[in-house]
Tab-separated table of C-alpha atoms in Angstrom:
chain	number	residue	atom	x	y	z
A	1048	UNK	CA	-11.766	-146.109	-4.930
A	1049	UNK	CA	-13.088	-145.484	-1.454
A	1050	UNK	CA	-14.459	-142.089	-0.550
A	1051	UNK	CA	-15.131	-140.183	2.604
A	1052	UNK	CA	-16.544	-136.737	3.340
A	1053	UNK	CA	-16.351	-134.854	6.631
A	1054	UNK	CA	-18.714	-134.903	9.600
A	1055	UNK	CA	-19.686	-131.279	9.028
A	1056	UNK	CA	-20.658	-132.108	5.454
A	1057	UNK	CA	-23.096	-134.796	6.613
A	1058	UNK	CA	-24.537	-132.392	9.150
A	1059	UNK	CA	-25.109	-129.900	6.348
A	1060	UNK	CA	-26.838	-132.562	4.233
A	1061	UNK	CA	-29.179	-133.450	7.103
A	1062	UNK	CA	-30.011	-129.794	7.696
A	1063	UNK	CA	-30.467	-128.703	4.090
A	1064	UNK	CA	-31.858	-131.850	2.465
A	1065	UNK	CA	-33.933	-133.278	5.330
A	1066	UNK	CA	-34.758	-130.156	7.326
A	1067	UNK	CA	-33.217	-131.396	10.576
A	1068	UNK	CA	-32.404	-128.618	13.054
A	1069	UNK	CA	-31.371	-129.959	16.430
A	1070	UNK	CA	-29.747	-133.376	16.199
A	1071	UNK	CA	-26.720	-135.383	17.261
A	1072	UNK	CA	-24.764	-137.355	14.669
A	1073	UNK	CA	-22.540	-140.221	15.847
A	1074	UNK	CA	-20.674	-142.964	14.013
A	1075	UNK	CA	-22.028	-146.488	14.647
A	1076	UNK	CA	-19.991	-148.526	12.174
A	1077	UNK	CA	-17.046	-147.799	9.926
A	1078	UNK	CA	-17.456	-150.402	7.200
A	1079	UNK	CA	-15.531	-151.262	4.058
A	1080	UNK	CA	-18.276	-150.200	1.653
A	1081	UNK	CA	-20.376	-147.965	3.923
A	1082	UNK	CA	-20.329	-145.970	7.126
A	1083	UNK	CA	-23.401	-146.091	9.362
A	1084	UNK	CA	-24.303	-143.059	11.490
A	1085	UNK	CA	-26.953	-142.647	14.157
A	1086	UNK	CA	-28.976	-139.446	13.869
A	1087	UNK	CA	-30.702	-138.579	17.131
A	1088	UNK	CA	-33.296	-135.796	17.325
A	1089	UNK	CA	-35.428	-134.787	20.287
A	1090	UNK	CA	-38.184	-137.270	19.391
A	1091	UNK	CA	-36.706	-139.812	16.978
A	1092	UNK	CA	-33.693	-141.787	15.864
A	1093	UNK	CA	-32.582	-142.444	12.295
A	1094	UNK	CA	-29.774	-144.308	10.556
A	1095	UNK	CA	-27.714	-142.519	7.916
A	1096	UNK	CA	-25.835	-144.823	5.574
A	1097	UNK	CA	-22.953	-143.176	3.766
A	1098	UNK	CA	-21.429	-144.981	0.793
A	1099	UNK	CA	-17.691	-145.056	0.199
A	1100	UNK	CA	-17.817	-145.804	-3.502
A	1101	UNK	CA	-18.877	-143.814	-6.534
A	1102	UNK	CA	-22.263	-145.278	-7.404
A	1103	UNK	CA	-24.059	-142.269	-8.854
A	1104	UNK	CA	-27.557	-143.077	-10.050
A	1105	UNK	CA	-26.858	-146.827	-9.749
A	1106	UNK	CA	-27.931	-146.467	-6.123
A	1107	UNK	CA	-31.476	-146.176	-7.460
A	1108	UNK	CA	-31.521	-149.958	-8.030
A	1109	UNK	CA	-31.090	-150.602	-4.317
A	1110	UNK	CA	-33.536	-147.874	-3.303
A	1111	UNK	CA	-36.226	-149.137	-5.675
A	1112	UNK	CA	-35.681	-152.711	-4.489
A	1113	UNK	CA	-36.123	-151.755	-0.832
A	1114	UNK	CA	-39.306	-149.855	-1.661
A	1115	UNK	CA	-40.613	-152.846	-3.615
A	1116	UNK	CA	-39.941	-155.191	-0.701
A	1117	UNK	CA	-41.547	-152.797	1.774
A	1118	UNK	CA	-44.613	-152.571	-0.461
A	1119	UNK	CA	-44.868	-156.354	-0.224
A	1120	UNK	CA	-44.741	-156.207	3.596
A	1121	UNK	CA	-41.247	-157.602	4.000
A	1122	UNK	CA	-39.312	-156.546	7.085
A	1123	UNK	CA	-36.799	-154.128	5.562
A	1124	UNK	CA	-35.570	-150.678	6.654
A	1125	UNK	CA	-37.921	-147.801	5.801
A	1126	UNK	CA	-36.321	-145.072	3.703
A	1127	UNK	CA	-36.869	-141.473	4.820
A	1128	UNK	CA	-37.371	-139.048	1.945
A	1129	UNK	CA	-35.736	-135.650	1.614
A	1130	UNK	CA	-37.672	-132.386	1.597
A	1131	UNK	CA	-37.728	-132.732	-2.192
A	1132	UNK	CA	-39.251	-136.228	-1.911
A	1133	UNK	CA	-36.050	-137.928	-3.022
A	1134	UNK	CA	-34.991	-141.267	-1.534
A	1135	UNK	CA	-31.247	-140.569	-1.509
A	1136	UNK	CA	-28.731	-137.766	-1.776
A	1137	UNK	CA	-25.680	-137.842	-4.022
A	1138	UNK	CA	-22.715	-136.296	-2.223
A	1139	UNK	CA	-20.233	-133.978	-3.878
A	1140	UNK	CA	-17.977	-136.957	-4.666
A	1141	UNK	CA	-20.874	-138.933	-6.220
A	1142	UNK	CA	-21.189	-141.331	-3.271
A	1143	UNK	CA	-24.707	-141.927	-1.971
A	1144	UNK	CA	-26.376	-141.089	1.336
A	1145	UNK	CA	-29.600	-142.810	2.418
A	1146	UNK	CA	-31.556	-142.050	5.584
A	1147	UNK	CA	-33.535	-144.859	7.220
A	1148	UNK	CA	-35.832	-145.212	10.187
A	1149	UNK	CA	-33.731	-146.522	13.053
A	1150	UNK	CA	-34.237	-150.258	13.602
A	1151	UNK	CA	-34.408	-151.182	17.265
A	1152	UNK	CA	-32.537	-154.346	18.051
A	1153	UNK	CA	-29.115	-155.705	17.248
A	1154	UNK	CA	-27.382	-157.607	14.513
A	1155	UNK	CA	-26.941	-161.300	15.166
A	1156	UNK	CA	-23.615	-162.405	16.617
A	1157	UNK	CA	-22.677	-165.829	15.320
A	1158	UNK	CA	-19.333	-167.512	15.914
A	1159	UNK	CA	-18.170	-170.879	17.297
A	1160	UNK	CA	-19.093	-169.727	20.821
A	1161	UNK	CA	-22.443	-168.209	19.813
A	1162	UNK	CA	-24.616	-170.664	17.944
A	1163	UNK	CA	-27.791	-168.996	16.607
A	1164	UNK	CA	-31.188	-169.874	18.029
A	1165	UNK	CA	-32.895	-172.287	15.622
A	1166	UNK	CA	-36.109	-170.244	15.672
A	1167	UNK	CA	-34.184	-167.225	14.384
A	1168	UNK	CA	-32.430	-169.410	11.810
A	1169	UNK	CA	-35.802	-170.677	10.566
A	1170	UNK	CA	-37.156	-167.131	10.325
A	1171	UNK	CA	-34.043	-166.024	8.453
A	1172	UNK	CA	-34.538	-168.768	5.880
A	1173	UNK	CA	-38.227	-167.884	5.536
A	1174	UNK	CA	-37.366	-164.213	5.054
A	1175	UNK	CA	-34.881	-165.009	2.284
A	1176	UNK	CA	-37.487	-167.211	0.594
A	1177	UNK	CA	-39.969	-164.338	0.632
A	1178	UNK	CA	-37.305	-161.971	-0.642
A	1179	UNK	CA	-36.733	-164.227	-3.651
A	1180	UNK	CA	-40.472	-164.663	-4.231
A	1181	UNK	CA	-41.145	-160.935	-4.344
A	1182	UNK	CA	-38.011	-160.227	-6.354
A	1183	UNK	CA	-39.658	-161.952	-9.306
A	1184	UNK	CA	-42.018	-158.987	-9.701
A	1185	UNK	CA	-39.252	-156.384	-9.371
A	1186	UNK	CA	-38.158	-154.679	-12.570
A	1187	UNK	CA	-35.267	-152.312	-13.134
A	1188	UNK	CA	-33.380	-151.166	-16.219
A	1189	UNK	CA	-30.375	-150.064	-14.168
A	1190	UNK	CA	-27.249	-152.055	-14.934
A	1191	UNK	CA	-26.027	-153.919	-11.876
A	1192	UNK	CA	-23.174	-156.283	-11.076
A	1193	UNK	CA	-23.501	-159.943	-12.067
A	1194	UNK	CA	-22.572	-163.061	-10.113
A	1195	UNK	CA	-19.350	-163.126	-12.154
A	1196	UNK	CA	-18.220	-159.582	-11.356
A	1197	UNK	CA	-15.948	-160.557	-8.459
A	1198	UNK	CA	-14.427	-163.428	-10.415
A	1199	UNK	CA	-13.719	-161.053	-13.299
A	1200	UNK	CA	-12.050	-158.585	-10.924
A	1201	UNK	CA	-9.799	-161.349	-9.610
A	1202	UNK	CA	-8.958	-162.670	-13.081
A	1203	UNK	CA	-7.731	-159.213	-14.080
A	1204	UNK	CA	-5.055	-159.779	-11.399
A	1205	UNK	CA	-4.367	-163.382	-12.403
A	1206	UNK	CA	-0.619	-162.916	-12.926
A	1207	UNK	CA	-0.221	-161.110	-9.601
A	1208	UNK	CA	-2.254	-163.702	-7.683
A	1209	UNK	CA	-0.303	-166.617	-9.184
A	1210	UNK	CA	3.052	-164.935	-8.572
A	1211	UNK	CA	2.374	-163.478	-5.128
A	1212	UNK	CA	0.279	-166.107	-3.360
A	1213	UNK	CA	0.896	-169.745	-2.540
A	1214	UNK	CA	-2.101	-171.612	-3.964
A	1215	UNK	CA	-2.850	-168.790	-6.383
A	1216	UNK	CA	-2.620	-170.948	-9.492
A	1217	UNK	CA	-5.016	-173.506	-7.986
A	1218	UNK	CA	-7.450	-170.730	-7.026
A	1219	UNK	CA	-7.464	-169.285	-10.559
A	1220	UNK	CA	-8.129	-172.751	-11.991
A	1221	UNK	CA	-11.048	-173.260	-9.585
A	1222	UNK	CA	-12.517	-169.864	-10.497
A	1223	UNK	CA	-12.497	-170.718	-14.200
A	1224	UNK	CA	-14.026	-174.151	-13.540
A	1225	UNK	CA	-16.865	-172.695	-11.465
A	1226	UNK	CA	-17.579	-169.963	-14.020
A	1227	UNK	CA	-17.938	-172.626	-16.712
A	1228	UNK	CA	-20.060	-174.856	-14.462
A	1229	UNK	CA	-22.454	-172.102	-13.406
A	1230	UNK	CA	-22.968	-170.872	-16.967
A	1231	UNK	CA	-24.027	-174.369	-17.976
A	1232	UNK	CA	-26.390	-174.725	-15.000
A	1233	UNK	CA	-30.099	-173.967	-15.260
A	1234	UNK	CA	-31.405	-172.561	-11.980
A	1235	UNK	CA	-34.286	-170.134	-11.293
A	1236	UNK	CA	-33.187	-166.508	-11.307
A	1237	UNK	CA	-34.373	-163.226	-9.853
A	1238	UNK	CA	-32.803	-160.664	-7.552
A	1239	UNK	CA	-30.447	-161.984	-4.887
A	1240	UNK	CA	-29.253	-160.322	-1.678
A	1241	UNK	CA	-25.704	-161.549	-2.291
A	1242	UNK	CA	-24.510	-161.111	1.308
A	1243	UNK	CA	-27.122	-162.742	3.529
A	1244	UNK	CA	-24.987	-163.380	6.581
A	1245	UNK	CA	-26.136	-163.241	10.223
A	1246	UNK	CA	-24.742	-159.708	10.611
A	1247	UNK	CA	-27.166	-158.543	7.927
A	1248	UNK	CA	-30.319	-159.172	9.897
A	1249	UNK	CA	-31.511	-157.205	12.916
A	1250	UNK	CA	-33.285	-158.970	15.786
A	1251	UNK	CA	-35.553	-157.083	18.191
A	1252	UNK	CA	-36.698	-158.015	21.720
A	1253	UNK	CA	-39.677	-159.949	20.341
A	1254	UNK	CA	-37.422	-162.020	18.088
A	1255	UNK	CA	-38.693	-160.262	14.961
A	1256	UNK	CA	-36.055	-160.024	12.257
A	1257	UNK	CA	-35.339	-157.378	9.623
A	1258	UNK	CA	-33.200	-157.828	6.517
A	1259	UNK	CA	-30.626	-155.078	5.965
A	1260	UNK	CA	-27.699	-154.088	3.690
A	1261	UNK	CA	-28.794	-154.453	0.083
A	1262	UNK	CA	-25.790	-152.770	-1.509
A	1263	UNK	CA	-24.561	-156.060	-3.021
A	1264	UNK	CA	-28.007	-157.040	-4.369
A	1265	UNK	CA	-28.038	-158.002	-8.032
A	1266	UNK	CA	-29.733	-160.251	-10.581
A	1267	UNK	CA	-28.687	-163.864	-10.241
A	1268	UNK	CA	-29.679	-167.456	-9.477
A	1269	UNK	CA	-31.408	-167.948	-6.143
A	1270	UNK	CA	-29.146	-170.943	-5.508
A	1271	UNK	CA	-26.123	-168.650	-5.178
A	1272	UNK	CA	-27.871	-166.725	-2.382
A	1273	UNK	CA	-29.013	-169.874	-0.592
A	1274	UNK	CA	-25.634	-171.551	-0.915
A	1275	UNK	CA	-23.622	-168.660	0.503
A	1276	UNK	CA	-26.149	-168.131	3.309
A	1277	UNK	CA	-25.950	-171.786	4.323
A	1278	UNK	CA	-22.176	-171.539	4.542
A	1279	UNK	CA	-22.197	-168.324	6.576
A	1280	UNK	CA	-24.945	-169.416	8.989
A	1281	UNK	CA	-23.879	-173.024	9.592
A	1282	UNK	CA	-20.101	-172.593	9.422
A	1283	UNK	CA	-19.376	-169.138	10.876
A	1284	UNK	CA	-16.204	-167.097	10.878
A	1285	UNK	CA	-13.499	-168.771	12.967
A	1286	UNK	CA	-15.374	-172.028	12.539
A	1287	UNK	CA	-12.590	-173.046	10.174
A	1288	UNK	CA	-10.250	-173.229	13.164
A	1289	UNK	CA	-12.620	-174.129	16.008
A	1290	UNK	CA	-15.342	-176.403	14.591
A	1291	UNK	CA	-14.747	-179.935	13.377
A	1292	UNK	CA	-17.787	-179.679	11.115
A	1293	UNK	CA	-20.581	-177.271	10.285
A	1294	UNK	CA	-23.766	-177.140	12.379
A	1295	UNK	CA	-26.099	-179.645	10.684
A	1296	UNK	CA	-29.187	-178.445	12.553
A	1297	UNK	CA	-28.589	-174.796	11.598
A	1298	UNK	CA	-28.036	-175.829	7.974
A	1299	UNK	CA	-31.231	-177.895	7.877
A	1300	UNK	CA	-33.370	-175.344	9.737
A	1301	UNK	CA	-32.340	-172.525	7.415
A	1302	UNK	CA	-33.067	-174.621	4.323
A	1303	UNK	CA	-36.429	-175.794	5.721
A	1304	UNK	CA	-37.444	-172.201	6.469
A	1305	UNK	CA	-36.392	-171.080	3.034
A	1306	UNK	CA	-38.336	-173.829	1.265
A	1307	UNK	CA	-41.548	-172.828	3.060
A	1308	UNK	CA	-41.799	-169.501	1.226
A	1309	UNK	CA	-39.415	-169.654	-1.732
A	1310	UNK	CA	-40.631	-169.676	-5.343
A	1311	UNK	CA	-38.701	-172.902	-5.873
A	1312	UNK	CA	-37.528	-175.419	-3.287
A	1313	UNK	CA	-33.957	-176.676	-3.059
A	1314	UNK	CA	-32.800	-180.139	-2.124
A	1315	UNK	CA	-29.692	-180.692	-0.069
A	1316	UNK	CA	-27.844	-182.262	-2.955
A	1317	UNK	CA	-24.529	-182.011	-4.783
A	1318	UNK	CA	-25.661	-179.034	-6.850
A	1319	UNK	CA	-26.507	-177.025	-3.746
A	1320	UNK	CA	-23.082	-177.799	-2.268
A	1321	UNK	CA	-21.516	-176.563	-5.500
A	1322	UNK	CA	-23.415	-173.292	-5.143
A	1323	UNK	CA	-22.074	-173.043	-1.599
A	1324	UNK	CA	-18.614	-173.424	-3.098
A	1325	UNK	CA	-19.412	-170.846	-5.780
A	1326	UNK	CA	-20.419	-168.264	-3.169
A	1327	UNK	CA	-17.391	-168.867	-0.963
A	1328	UNK	CA	-15.074	-168.760	-3.968
A	1329	UNK	CA	-16.673	-165.509	-5.163
A	1330	UNK	CA	-16.095	-163.903	-1.755
A	1331	UNK	CA	-12.488	-165.109	-1.889
A	1332	UNK	CA	-12.173	-163.387	-5.254
A	1333	UNK	CA	-13.389	-160.141	-3.671
A	1334	UNK	CA	-10.742	-160.448	-0.960
A	1335	UNK	CA	-7.947	-161.058	-3.464
A	1336	UNK	CA	-9.149	-158.427	-5.930
A	1337	UNK	CA	-9.011	-155.799	-3.154
A	1338	UNK	CA	-5.666	-156.946	-1.775
A	1339	UNK	CA	-3.052	-154.158	-2.047
A	1340	UNK	CA	-0.110	-155.119	-4.247
A	1341	UNK	CA	2.371	-154.130	-1.556
A	1342	UNK	CA	0.687	-156.222	1.159
A	1343	UNK	CA	3.294	-158.494	2.732
A	1344	UNK	CA	1.092	-160.189	5.355
A	1345	UNK	CA	-1.054	-162.204	2.939
A	1346	UNK	CA	1.115	-164.829	1.245
A	1347	UNK	CA	-1.352	-167.721	0.834
A	1348	UNK	CA	-4.874	-167.983	-0.534
A	1349	UNK	CA	-5.790	-170.035	2.541
A	1350	UNK	CA	-5.401	-166.916	4.690
A	1351	UNK	CA	-8.825	-165.908	3.380
A	1352	UNK	CA	-11.541	-167.362	5.643
A	1353	UNK	CA	-14.050	-167.729	2.819
A	1354	UNK	CA	-11.562	-169.858	0.915
A	1355	UNK	CA	-11.240	-172.146	3.925
A	1356	UNK	CA	-15.032	-172.516	3.846
A	1357	UNK	CA	-14.764	-173.368	0.163
A	1358	UNK	CA	-12.213	-176.096	0.891
A	1359	UNK	CA	-14.371	-177.500	3.700
A	1360	UNK	CA	-17.574	-177.785	1.659
A	1361	UNK	CA	-15.648	-178.951	-1.394
A	1362	UNK	CA	-14.695	-182.059	0.582
A	1363	UNK	CA	-18.400	-182.705	1.224
A	1364	UNK	CA	-19.135	-182.346	-2.490
A	1365	UNK	CA	-16.490	-184.887	-3.314
């Protein structure tokens, strides 16, 4: 269930919990899982992230992870504490609000007409490798989603997906096959970002990059993170219609950067391609699990872009 409070409520939170007096609050991004607001005071700027789902104390996993990464000198957003020295505020509907230092720069735009600079790609791979390395020393007893959560959500709707969507039966079969395959695979595990796409890094004027958006982070095999990232960086949205093949140099540069800092190196082999497929299939499951039952526009599984990526890389695997 998605949630949303009013503007005046957020203003009250900033005044009472953070002690802000004179400030301007403006919406930067209205996202599916979160809204992002800019908070501008006389001397500073901050970013207020407002969740749309009931997370309760589970938000502490993400907060503790960000603090752990910051402690290890990774480029991540700095959390601003409340007057009571808390790192987040639970709203009246149990959604979470987190205030960050404002990151100067912009998120990376990548599409068939905007190929990313290979230096940035290399840095992005290196940053993910460091993220995985430092995640090995992160401990939390808070229950978090698993890499199978989205598949499980889709399987709950198996009958609807098979009945409603052309290709639904094939999709369900593929999901079950990849669940079985991944459970029998032995790959190094830690904490994964789970959504490391170009839009989730910020690039400043000096080409420094910062990793953002950790709300999907969870325990899991590093290969799932690397696989999905390779798909999203080398074969961007709309690439399914406008690119004959993925960008080999982007793919290789990201993997080379990652292997420089990662706790375990990955080869560009069949197993890695299967993890690419796993990630794309998992994102397809999210799309179908969230699809309203009365939606009449989506009639085929192939209308999901991530599924088209799955089909593309599946041909490479075979």
